[in-house]
Amino acid sequence: MSKPTETERCIESLIAVFQKYSGKDGNSCQLSKTEFLTFMNTELAAFTKNQKDPGVLDRMMKKLDLNSDGQLDFQEFLNLIGGLAVACHDSFLKSTQKRF
Amino acid sequence: MSKPTETERCIESLIAVFQKYSGKDGNSCQLSKTEFLTFMNTELAAFTKNQKDPGVLDRMMKKLDLNSDGQLDFQEFLNLIGGLAVACHDSFLKSTQKRF
């Protein structure tokens, strides 16, 4: 086996992180609300601790839970990561446009 | 600054990989067809070299290019990563179900 590329490592990480948090209670292929909150407050604490509105995580969970089953499956979880990545990417583009 | 979490590192990686390949020619915020092929054959060579159908990358590009502008923006690129991650995750679930 050759060394994995950065993209392969990233795909592996996304699966590993999802399994780590979704395996904590109930259905191990889904993130429950509690597991989602644990994930957000552990992995994305830099984001959550800056939110002044206490309802923001509730609203995020509702918005991400496309089939409204009260759980996030892997695809719904990826939409969260994608949304955050797009927001980071946009803010990076804005900061470089300001600079030049 | 504390050490980034695995999820934060992953989001950073996705942005860095996209910028690395999209910056090679033309619009640096978009992956052209050539850049997409370079990305696939470099970062995901384990996937591409197992494809017997030479048209598979062409069809992937067309399917990912939601607004049909001949380029992939960051959101369209994330859909590719998400699709691959879901496929890997499903095949992992199937392989564990077979085993137990």
PDB file of N, CA, C and O in Angstrom, chain B residues 3-61:
ATOM      1  N   LYS B   3      -4.655  22.818  19.329  1.00  0.00           N
ATOM      2  CA  LYS B   3      -4.510  21.888  18.203  1.00  0.00           C
ATOM      3  C   LYS B   3      -5.860  21.753  17.489  1.00  0.00           C
ATOM      4  O   LYS B   3      -6.891  21.606  18.149  1.00  0.00           O
ATOM      5  N   PRO B   4      -5.892  21.794  16.142  1.00  0.00           N
ATOM      6  CA  PRO B   4      -7.182  21.631  15.475  1.00  0.00           C
ATOM      7  C   PRO B   4      -7.744  20.218  15.692  1.00  0.00           C
ATOM      8  O   PRO B   4      -6.984  19.262  15.832  1.00  0.00           O
ATOM      9  N   THR B   5      -9.061  20.091  15.713  1.00  0.00           N
ATOM     10  CA  THR B   5      -9.683  18.768  15.825  1.00  0.00           C
ATOM     11  C   THR B   5      -9.605  18.073  14.461  1.00  0.00           C
ATOM     12  O   THR B   5      -9.282  18.704  13.447  1.00  0.00           O
ATOM     13  N   GLU B   6      -9.948  16.790  14.450  1.00  0.00           N
ATOM     14  CA  GLU B   6      -9.900  16.029  13.200  1.00  0.00           C
ATOM     15  C   GLU B   6     -10.842  16.639  12.149  1.00  0.00           C
ATOM     16  O   GLU B   6     -10.499  16.744  10.972  1.00  0.00           O
ATOM     17  N   THR B   7     -12.020  17.073  12.595  1.00  0.00           N
ATOM     18  CA  THR B   7     -12.995  17.675  11.666  1.00  0.00           C
ATOM     19  C   THR B   7     -12.472  18.997  11.111  1.00  0.00           C
ATOM     20  O   THR B   7     -12.604  19.270   9.913  1.00  0.00           O
ATOM     21  N   GLU B   8     -11.870  19.811  11.967  1.00  0.00           N
ATOM     22  CA  GLU B   8     -11.320  21.090  11.503  1.00  0.00           C
ATOM     23  C   GLU B   8     -10.189  20.855  10.497  1.00  0.00           C
ATOM     24  O   GLU B   8     -10.097  21.536   9.469  1.00  0.00           O
ATOM     25  N   ARG B   9      -9.345  19.871  10.797  1.00  0.00           N
ATOM     26  CA  ARG B   9      -8.236  19.556   9.889  1.00  0.00           C
ATOM     27  C   ARG B   9      -8.769  19.110   8.532  1.00  0.00           C
ATOM     28  O   ARG B   9      -8.226  19.449   7.480  1.00  0.00           O
ATOM     29  N   CYS B  10      -9.861  18.367   8.582  1.00  0.00           N
ATOM     30  CA  CYS B  10     -10.470  17.858   7.367  1.00  0.00           C
ATOM     31  C   CYS B  10     -11.035  18.993   6.504  1.00  0.00           C
ATOM     32  O   CYS B  10     -10.850  19.005   5.288  1.00  0.00           O
ATOM     33  N   ILE B  11     -11.715  19.936   7.144  1.00  0.00           N
ATOM     34  CA  ILE B  11     -12.274  21.083   6.418  1.00  0.00           C
ATOM     35  C   ILE B  11     -11.134  21.894   5.790  1.00  0.00           C
ATOM     36  O   ILE B  11     -11.198  22.284   4.621  1.00  0.00           O
ATOM     37  N   GLU B  12     -10.071  22.106   6.553  1.00  0.00           N
ATOM     38  CA  GLU B  12      -8.893  22.829   6.026  1.00  0.00           C
ATOM     39  C   GLU B  12      -8.285  22.095   4.824  1.00  0.00           C
ATOM     40  O   GLU B  12      -7.925  22.704   3.821  1.00  0.00           O
ATOM     41  N   SER B  13      -8.176  20.780   4.951  1.00  0.00           N
ATOM     42  CA  SER B  13      -7.615  19.967   3.867  1.00  0.00           C
ATOM     43  C   SER B  13      -8.433  20.074   2.596  1.00  0.00           C
ATOM     44  O   SER B  13      -7.885  20.161   1.495  1.00  0.00           O
ATOM     45  N   LEU B  14      -9.759  20.004   2.745  1.00  0.00           N
ATOM     46  CA  LEU B  14     -10.631  20.067   1.560  1.00  0.00           C
ATOM     47  C   LEU B  14     -10.427  21.383   0.826  1.00  0.00           C
ATOM     48  O   LEU B  14     -10.341  21.419  -0.404  1.00  0.00           O
ATOM     49  N   ILE B  15     -10.330  22.473   1.596  1.00  0.00           N
ATOM     50  CA  ILE B  15     -10.120  23.792   0.985  1.00  0.00           C
ATOM     51  C   ILE B  15      -8.731  23.840   0.325  1.00  0.00           C
ATOM     52  O   ILE B  15      -8.587  24.292  -0.814  1.00  0.00           O
ATOM     53  N   ALA B  16      -7.715  23.326   1.035  1.00  0.00           N
ATOM     54  CA  ALA B  16      -6.343  23.374   0.510  1.00  0.00           C
ATOM     55  C   ALA B  16      -6.216  22.550  -0.773  1.00  0.00           C
ATOM     56  O   ALA B  16      -5.589  22.992  -1.741  1.00  0.00           O
ATOM     57  N   VAL B  17      -6.822  21.357  -0.791  1.00  0.00           N
ATOM     58  CA  VAL B  17      -6.739  20.506  -1.983  1.00  0.00           C
ATOM     59  C   VAL B  17      -7.442  21.185  -3.158  1.00  0.00           C
ATOM     60  O   VAL B  17      -6.913  21.244  -4.271  1.00  0.00           O
ATOM     61  N   PHE B  18      -8.631  21.749  -2.902  1.00  0.00           N
ATOM     62  CA  PHE B  18      -9.361  22.422  -3.983  1.00  0.00           C
ATOM     63  C   PHE B  18      -8.538  23.580  -4.536  1.00  0.00           C
ATOM     64  O   PHE B  18      -8.406  23.744  -5.748  1.00  0.00           O
ATOM     65  N   GLN B  19      -7.944  24.378  -3.639  1.00  0.00           N
ATOM     66  CA  GLN B  19      -7.157  25.537  -4.104  1.00  0.00           C
ATOM     67  C   GLN B  19      -5.912  25.105  -4.859  1.00  0.00           C
ATOM     68  O   GLN B  19      -5.512  25.747  -5.825  1.00  0.00           O
ATOM     69  N   LYS B  20      -5.316  23.998  -4.400  1.00  0.00           N
ATOM     70  CA  LYS B  20      -4.115  23.504  -5.077  1.00  0.00           C
ATOM     71  C   LYS B  20      -4.402  23.185  -6.545  1.00  0.00           C
ATOM     72  O   LYS B  20      -3.660  23.592  -7.438  1.00  0.00           O
ATOM     73  N   TYR B  21      -5.499  22.469  -6.779  1.00  0.00           N
ATOM     74  CA  TYR B  21      -5.785  22.041  -8.154  1.00  0.00           C
ATOM     75  C   TYR B  21      -6.493  23.123  -8.963  1.00  0.00           C
ATOM     76  O   TYR B  21      -6.245  23.256 -10.158  1.00  0.00           O
ATOM     77  N   SER B  22      -7.366  23.926  -8.315  1.00  0.00           N
ATOM     78  CA  SER B  22      -8.102  24.943  -9.080  1.00  0.00           C
ATOM     79  C   SER B  22      -7.195  26.112  -9.440  1.00  0.00           C
ATOM     80  O   SER B  22      -7.508  26.880 -10.349  1.00  0.00           O
ATOM     81  N   GLY B  23      -6.057  26.238  -8.764  1.00  0.00           N
ATOM     82  CA  GLY B  23      -5.141  27.349  -9.057  1.00  0.00           C
ATOM     83  C   GLY B  23      -4.197  27.085 -10.212  1.00  0.00           C
ATOM     84  O   GLY B  23      -3.369  27.928 -10.534  1.00  0.00           O
ATOM     85  N   LYS B  24      -4.331  25.912 -10.855  1.00  0.00           N
ATOM     86  CA  LYS B  24      -3.337  25.574 -11.885  1.00  0.00           C
ATOM     87  C   LYS B  24      -3.508  26.366 -13.178  1.00  0.00           C
ATOM     88  O   LYS B  24      -2.548  26.708 -13.836  1.00  0.00           O
ATOM     89  N   ASP B  25      -4.744  26.610 -13.589  1.00  0.00           N
ATOM     90  CA  ASP B  25      -4.933  27.437 -14.795  1.00  0.00           C
ATOM     91  C   ASP B  25      -6.242  28.215 -14.698  1.00  0.00           C
ATOM     92  O   ASP B  25      -7.104  27.902 -13.883  1.00  0.00           O
ATOM     93  N   GLY B  26      -6.382  29.243 -15.524  1.00  0.00           N
ATOM     94  CA  GLY B  26      -7.633  30.011 -15.641  1.00  0.00           C
ATOM     95  C   GLY B  26      -8.134  30.549 -14.316  1.00  0.00           C
ATOM     96  O   GLY B  26      -7.361  31.038 -13.502  1.00  0.00           O
ATOM     97  N   ASN B  27      -9.454  30.445 -14.107  1.00  0.00           N
ATOM     98  CA  ASN B  27     -10.102  30.940 -12.901  1.00  0.00           C
ATOM     99  C   ASN B  27      -9.662  30.112 -11.695  1.00  0.00           C
ATOM    100  O   ASN B  27      -9.908  28.914 -11.627  1.00  0.00           O
ATOM    101  N   SER B  28      -9.049  30.777 -10.711  1.00  0.00           N
ATOM    102  CA  SER B  28      -8.472  30.030  -9.595  1.00  0.00           C
ATOM    103  C   SER B  28      -9.518  29.611  -8.570  1.00  0.00           C
ATOM    104  O   SER B  28      -9.199  28.954  -7.593  1.00  0.00           O
ATOM    105  N   CYS B  29     -10.781  30.006  -8.773  1.00  0.00           N
ATOM    106  CA  CYS B  29     -11.833  29.552  -7.856  1.00  0.00           C
ATOM    107  C   CYS B  29     -12.659  28.435  -8.454  1.00  0.00           C
ATOM    108  O   CYS B  29     -13.705  28.075  -7.920  1.00  0.00           O
ATOM    109  N   GLN B  30     -12.237  27.901  -9.594  1.00  0.00           N
ATOM    110  CA  GLN B  30     -12.982  26.860 -10.289  1.00  0.00           C
ATOM    111  C   GLN B  30     -12.018  25.795 -10.777  1.00  0.00           C
ATOM    112  O   GLN B  30     -10.893  26.114 -11.175  1.00  0.00           O
ATOM    113  N   LEU B  31     -12.500  24.551 -10.780  1.00  0.00           N
ATOM    114  CA  LEU B  31     -11.725  23.464 -11.391  1.00  0.00           C
ATOM    115  C   LEU B  31     -12.158  23.342 -12.835  1.00  0.00           C
ATOM    116  O   LEU B  31     -13.322  23.026 -13.117  1.00  0.00           O
ATOM    117  N   SER B  32     -11.226  23.570 -13.767  1.00  0.00           N
ATOM    118  CA  SER B  32     -11.537  23.317 -15.178  1.00  0.00           C
ATOM    119  C   SER B  32     -11.520  21.808 -15.402  1.00  0.00           C
ATOM    120  O   SER B  32     -11.106  21.038 -14.541  1.00  0.00           O
ATOM    121  N   LYS B  33     -11.932  21.398 -16.596  1.00  0.00           N
ATOM    122  CA  LYS B  33     -11.920  19.968 -16.929  1.00  0.00           C
ATOM    123  C   LYS B  33     -10.509  19.385 -16.780  1.00  0.00           C
ATOM    124  O   LYS B  33     -10.337  18.317 -16.194  1.00  0.00           O
ATOM    125  N   THR B  34      -9.502  20.104 -17.291  1.00  0.00           N
ATOM    126  CA  THR B  34      -8.113  19.635 -17.172  1.00  0.00           C
ATOM    127  C   THR B  34      -7.693  19.517 -15.710  1.00  0.00           C
ATOM    128  O   THR B  34      -7.057  18.541 -15.305  1.00  0.00           O
ATOM    129  N   GLU B  35      -8.041  20.530 -14.920  1.00  0.00           N
ATOM    130  CA  GLU B  35      -7.692  20.499 -13.491  1.00  0.00           C
ATOM    131  C   GLU B  35      -8.409  19.347 -12.773  1.00  0.00           C
ATOM    132  O   GLU B  35      -7.835  18.690 -11.902  1.00  0.00           O
ATOM    133  N   PHE B  36      -9.663  19.119 -13.151  1.00  0.00           N
ATOM    134  CA  PHE B  36     -10.429  18.003 -12.568  1.00  0.00           C
ATOM    135  C   PHE B  36      -9.739  16.675 -12.876  1.00  0.00           C
ATOM    136  O   PHE B  36      -9.573  15.827 -11.993  1.00  0.00           O
ATOM    137  N   LEU B  37      -9.315  16.506 -14.131  1.00  0.00           N
ATOM    138  CA  LEU B  37      -8.642  15.255 -14.510  1.00  0.00           C
ATOM    139  C   LEU B  37      -7.325  15.103 -13.747  1.00  0.00           C
ATOM    140  O   LEU B  37      -6.997  14.008 -13.275  1.00  0.00           O
ATOM    141  N   THR B  38      -6.557  16.196 -13.615  1.00  0.00           N
ATOM    142  CA  THR B  38      -5.307  16.137 -12.850  1.00  0.00           C
ATOM    143  C   THR B  38      -5.586  15.759 -11.399  1.00  0.00           C
ATOM    144  O   THR B  38      -4.911  14.912 -10.815  1.00  0.00           O
ATOM    145  N   PHE B  39      -6.621  16.395 -10.831  1.00  0.00           N
ATOM    146  CA  PHE B  39      -6.995  16.078  -9.450  1.00  0.00           C
ATOM    147  C   PHE B  39      -7.339  14.591  -9.304  1.00  0.00           C
ATOM    148  O   PHE B  39      -6.829  13.902  -8.420  1.00  0.00           O
ATOM    149  N   MET B  40      -8.201  14.086 -10.185  1.00  0.00           N
ATOM    150  CA  MET B  40      -8.654  12.690 -10.091  1.00  0.00           C
ATOM    151  C   MET B  40      -7.485  11.714 -10.261  1.00  0.00           C
ATOM    152  O   MET B  40      -7.384  10.725  -9.541  1.00  0.00           O
ATOM    153  N   ASN B  41      -6.613  12.012 -11.239  1.00  0.00           N
ATOM    154  CA  ASN B  41      -5.520  11.081 -11.524  1.00  0.00           C
ATOM    155  C   ASN B  41      -4.376  11.180 -10.511  1.00  0.00           C
ATOM    156  O   ASN B  41      -3.512  10.304 -10.466  1.00  0.00           O
ATOM    157  N   THR B  42      -4.355  12.246  -9.713  1.00  0.00           N
ATOM    158  CA  THR B  42      -3.307  12.399  -8.703  1.00  0.00           C
ATOM    159  C   THR B  42      -3.833  11.978  -7.337  1.00  0.00           C
ATOM    160  O   THR B  42      -3.280  11.103  -6.675  1.00  0.00           O
ATOM    161  N   GLU B  43      -4.923  12.619  -6.928  1.00  0.00           N
ATOM    162  CA  GLU B  43      -5.416  12.410  -5.565  1.00  0.00           C
ATOM    163  C   GLU B  43      -6.241  11.126  -5.428  1.00  0.00           C
ATOM    164  O   GLU B  43      -6.318  10.556  -4.355  1.00  0.00           O
ATOM    165  N   LEU B  44      -6.904  10.739  -6.496  1.00  0.00           N
ATOM    166  CA  LEU B  44      -7.793   9.576  -6.407  1.00  0.00           C
ATOM    167  C   LEU B  44      -7.407   8.521  -7.430  1.00  0.00           C
ATOM    168  O   LEU B  44      -8.269   7.844  -8.011  1.00  0.00           O
ATOM    169  N   ALA B  45      -6.103   8.365  -7.626  1.00  0.00           N
ATOM    170  CA  ALA B  45      -5.593   7.423  -8.626  1.00  0.00           C
ATOM    171  C   ALA B  45      -6.029   5.986  -8.320  1.00  0.00           C
ATOM    172  O   ALA B  45      -6.272   5.195  -9.238  1.00  0.00           O
ATOM    173  N   ALA B  46      -6.175   5.661  -7.038  1.00  0.00           N
ATOM    174  CA  ALA B  46      -6.602   4.309  -6.663  1.00  0.00           C
ATOM    175  C   ALA B  46      -7.999   4.030  -7.214  1.00  0.00           C
ATOM    176  O   ALA B  46      -8.326   2.900  -7.559  1.00  0.00           O
ATOM    177  N   PHE B  47      -8.807   5.075  -7.299  1.00  0.00           N
ATOM    178  CA  PHE B  47     -10.150   4.951  -7.872  1.00  0.00           C
ATOM    179  C   PHE B  47     -10.083   4.943  -9.397  1.00  0.00           C
ATOM    180  O   PHE B  47     -10.634   4.063 -10.051  1.00  0.00           O
ATOM    181  N   THR B  48      -9.375   5.918  -9.977  1.00  0.00           N
ATOM    182  CA  THR B  48      -9.406   6.065 -11.433  1.00  0.00           C
ATOM    183  C   THR B  48      -8.709   4.908 -12.148  1.00  0.00           C
ATOM    184  O   THR B  48      -9.167   4.485 -13.206  1.00  0.00           O
ATOM    185  N   LYS B  49      -7.642   4.383 -11.570  1.00  0.00           N
ATOM    186  CA  LYS B  49      -6.922   3.332 -12.309  1.00  0.00           C
ATOM    187  C   LYS B  49      -7.707   2.014 -12.343  1.00  0.00           C
ATOM    188  O   LYS B  49      -7.409   1.147 -13.166  1.00  0.00           O
ATOM    189  N   ASN B  50      -8.718   1.878 -11.476  1.00  0.00           N
ATOM    190  CA  ASN B  50      -9.551   0.671 -11.513  1.00  0.00           C
ATOM    191  C   ASN B  50     -10.758   0.794 -12.434  1.00  0.00           C
ATOM    192  O   ASN B  50     -11.544  -0.139 -12.550  1.00  0.00           O
ATOM    193  N   GLN B  51     -10.933   1.974 -13.043  1.00  0.00           N
ATOM    194  CA  GLN B  51     -12.063   2.169 -13.951  1.00  0.00           C
ATOM    195  C   GLN B  51     -11.689   1.658 -15.323  1.00  0.00           C
ATOM    196  O   GLN B  51     -10.758   2.165 -15.933  1.00  0.00           O
ATOM    197  N   LYS B  52     -12.423   0.686 -15.807  1.00  0.00           N
ATOM    198  CA  LYS B  52     -12.117   0.136 -17.139  1.00  0.00           C
ATOM    199  C   LYS B  52     -12.709   0.996 -18.238  1.00  0.00           C
ATOM    200  O   LYS B  52     -12.230   1.015 -19.353  1.00  0.00           O
ATOM    201  N   ASP B  53     -13.782   1.732 -17.903  1.00  0.00           N
ATOM    202  CA  ASP B  53     -14.475   2.550 -18.896  1.00  0.00           C
ATOM    203  C   ASP B  53     -13.763   3.903 -19.014  1.00  0.00           C
ATOM    204  O   ASP B  53     -13.741   4.679 -18.054  1.00  0.00           O
ATOM    205  N   PRO B  54     -13.187   4.217 -20.183  1.00  0.00           N
ATOM    206  CA  PRO B  54     -12.444   5.484 -20.304  1.00  0.00           C
ATOM    207  C   PRO B  54     -13.342   6.723 -20.221  1.00  0.00           C
ATOM    208  O   PRO B  54     -12.847   7.823 -19.985  1.00  0.00           O
ATOM    209  N   GLY B  55     -14.647   6.553 -20.389  1.00  0.00           N
ATOM    210  CA  GLY B  55     -15.553   7.707 -20.361  1.00  0.00           C
ATOM    211  C   GLY B  55     -16.042   8.077 -18.970  1.00  0.00           C
ATOM    212  O   GLY B  55     -16.780   9.042 -18.806  1.00  0.00           O
ATOM    213  N   VAL B  56     -15.600   7.328 -17.956  1.00  0.00           N
ATOM    214  CA  VAL B  56     -16.187   7.532 -16.624  1.00  0.00           C
ATOM    215  C   VAL B  56     -15.881   8.920 -16.060  1.00  0.00           C
ATOM    216  O   VAL B  56     -16.752   9.568 -15.464  1.00  0.00           O
ATOM    217  N   LEU B  57     -14.675   9.425 -16.279  1.00  0.00           N
ATOM    218  CA  LEU B  57     -14.323  10.751 -15.732  1.00  0.00           C
ATOM    219  C   LEU B  57     -15.097  11.866 -16.454  1.00  0.00           C
ATOM    220  O   LEU B  57     -15.529  12.827 -15.820  1.00  0.00           O
ATOM    221  N   ASP B  58     -15.262  11.703 -17.776  1.00  0.00           N
ATOM    222  CA  ASP B  58     -16.075  12.664 -18.533  1.00  0.00           C
ATOM    223  C   ASP B  58     -17.495  12.732 -17.980  1.00  0.00           C
ATOM    224  O   ASP B  58     -18.046  13.809 -17.772  1.00  0.00           O
ATOM    225  N   ARG B  59     -18.065  11.553 -17.735  1.00  0.00           N
ATOM    226  CA  ARG B  59     -19.450  11.532 -17.242  1.00  0.00           C
ATOM    227  C   ARG B  59     -19.541  12.075 -15.823  1.00  0.00           C
ATOM    228  O   ARG B  59     -20.501  12.760 -15.474  1.00  0.00           O
ATOM    229  N   MET B  60     -18.512  11.788 -15.000  1.00  0.00           N
ATOM    230  CA  MET B  60     -18.511  12.333 -13.636  1.00  0.00           C
ATOM    231  C   MET B  60     -18.495  13.852 -13.663  1.00  0.00           C
ATOM    232  O   MET B  60     -19.234  14.506 -12.933  1.00  0.00           O
ATOM    233  N   MET B  61     -17.608  14.398 -14.502  1.00  0.00           N
ATOM    234  CA  MET B  61     -17.500  15.861 -14.602  1.00  0.00           C
ATOM    235  C   MET B  61     -18.856  16.455 -15.004  1.00  0.00           C
ATOM    236  O   MET B  61     -19.312  17.419 -14.405  1.00  0.00           O
TER     237      MET B  61
END
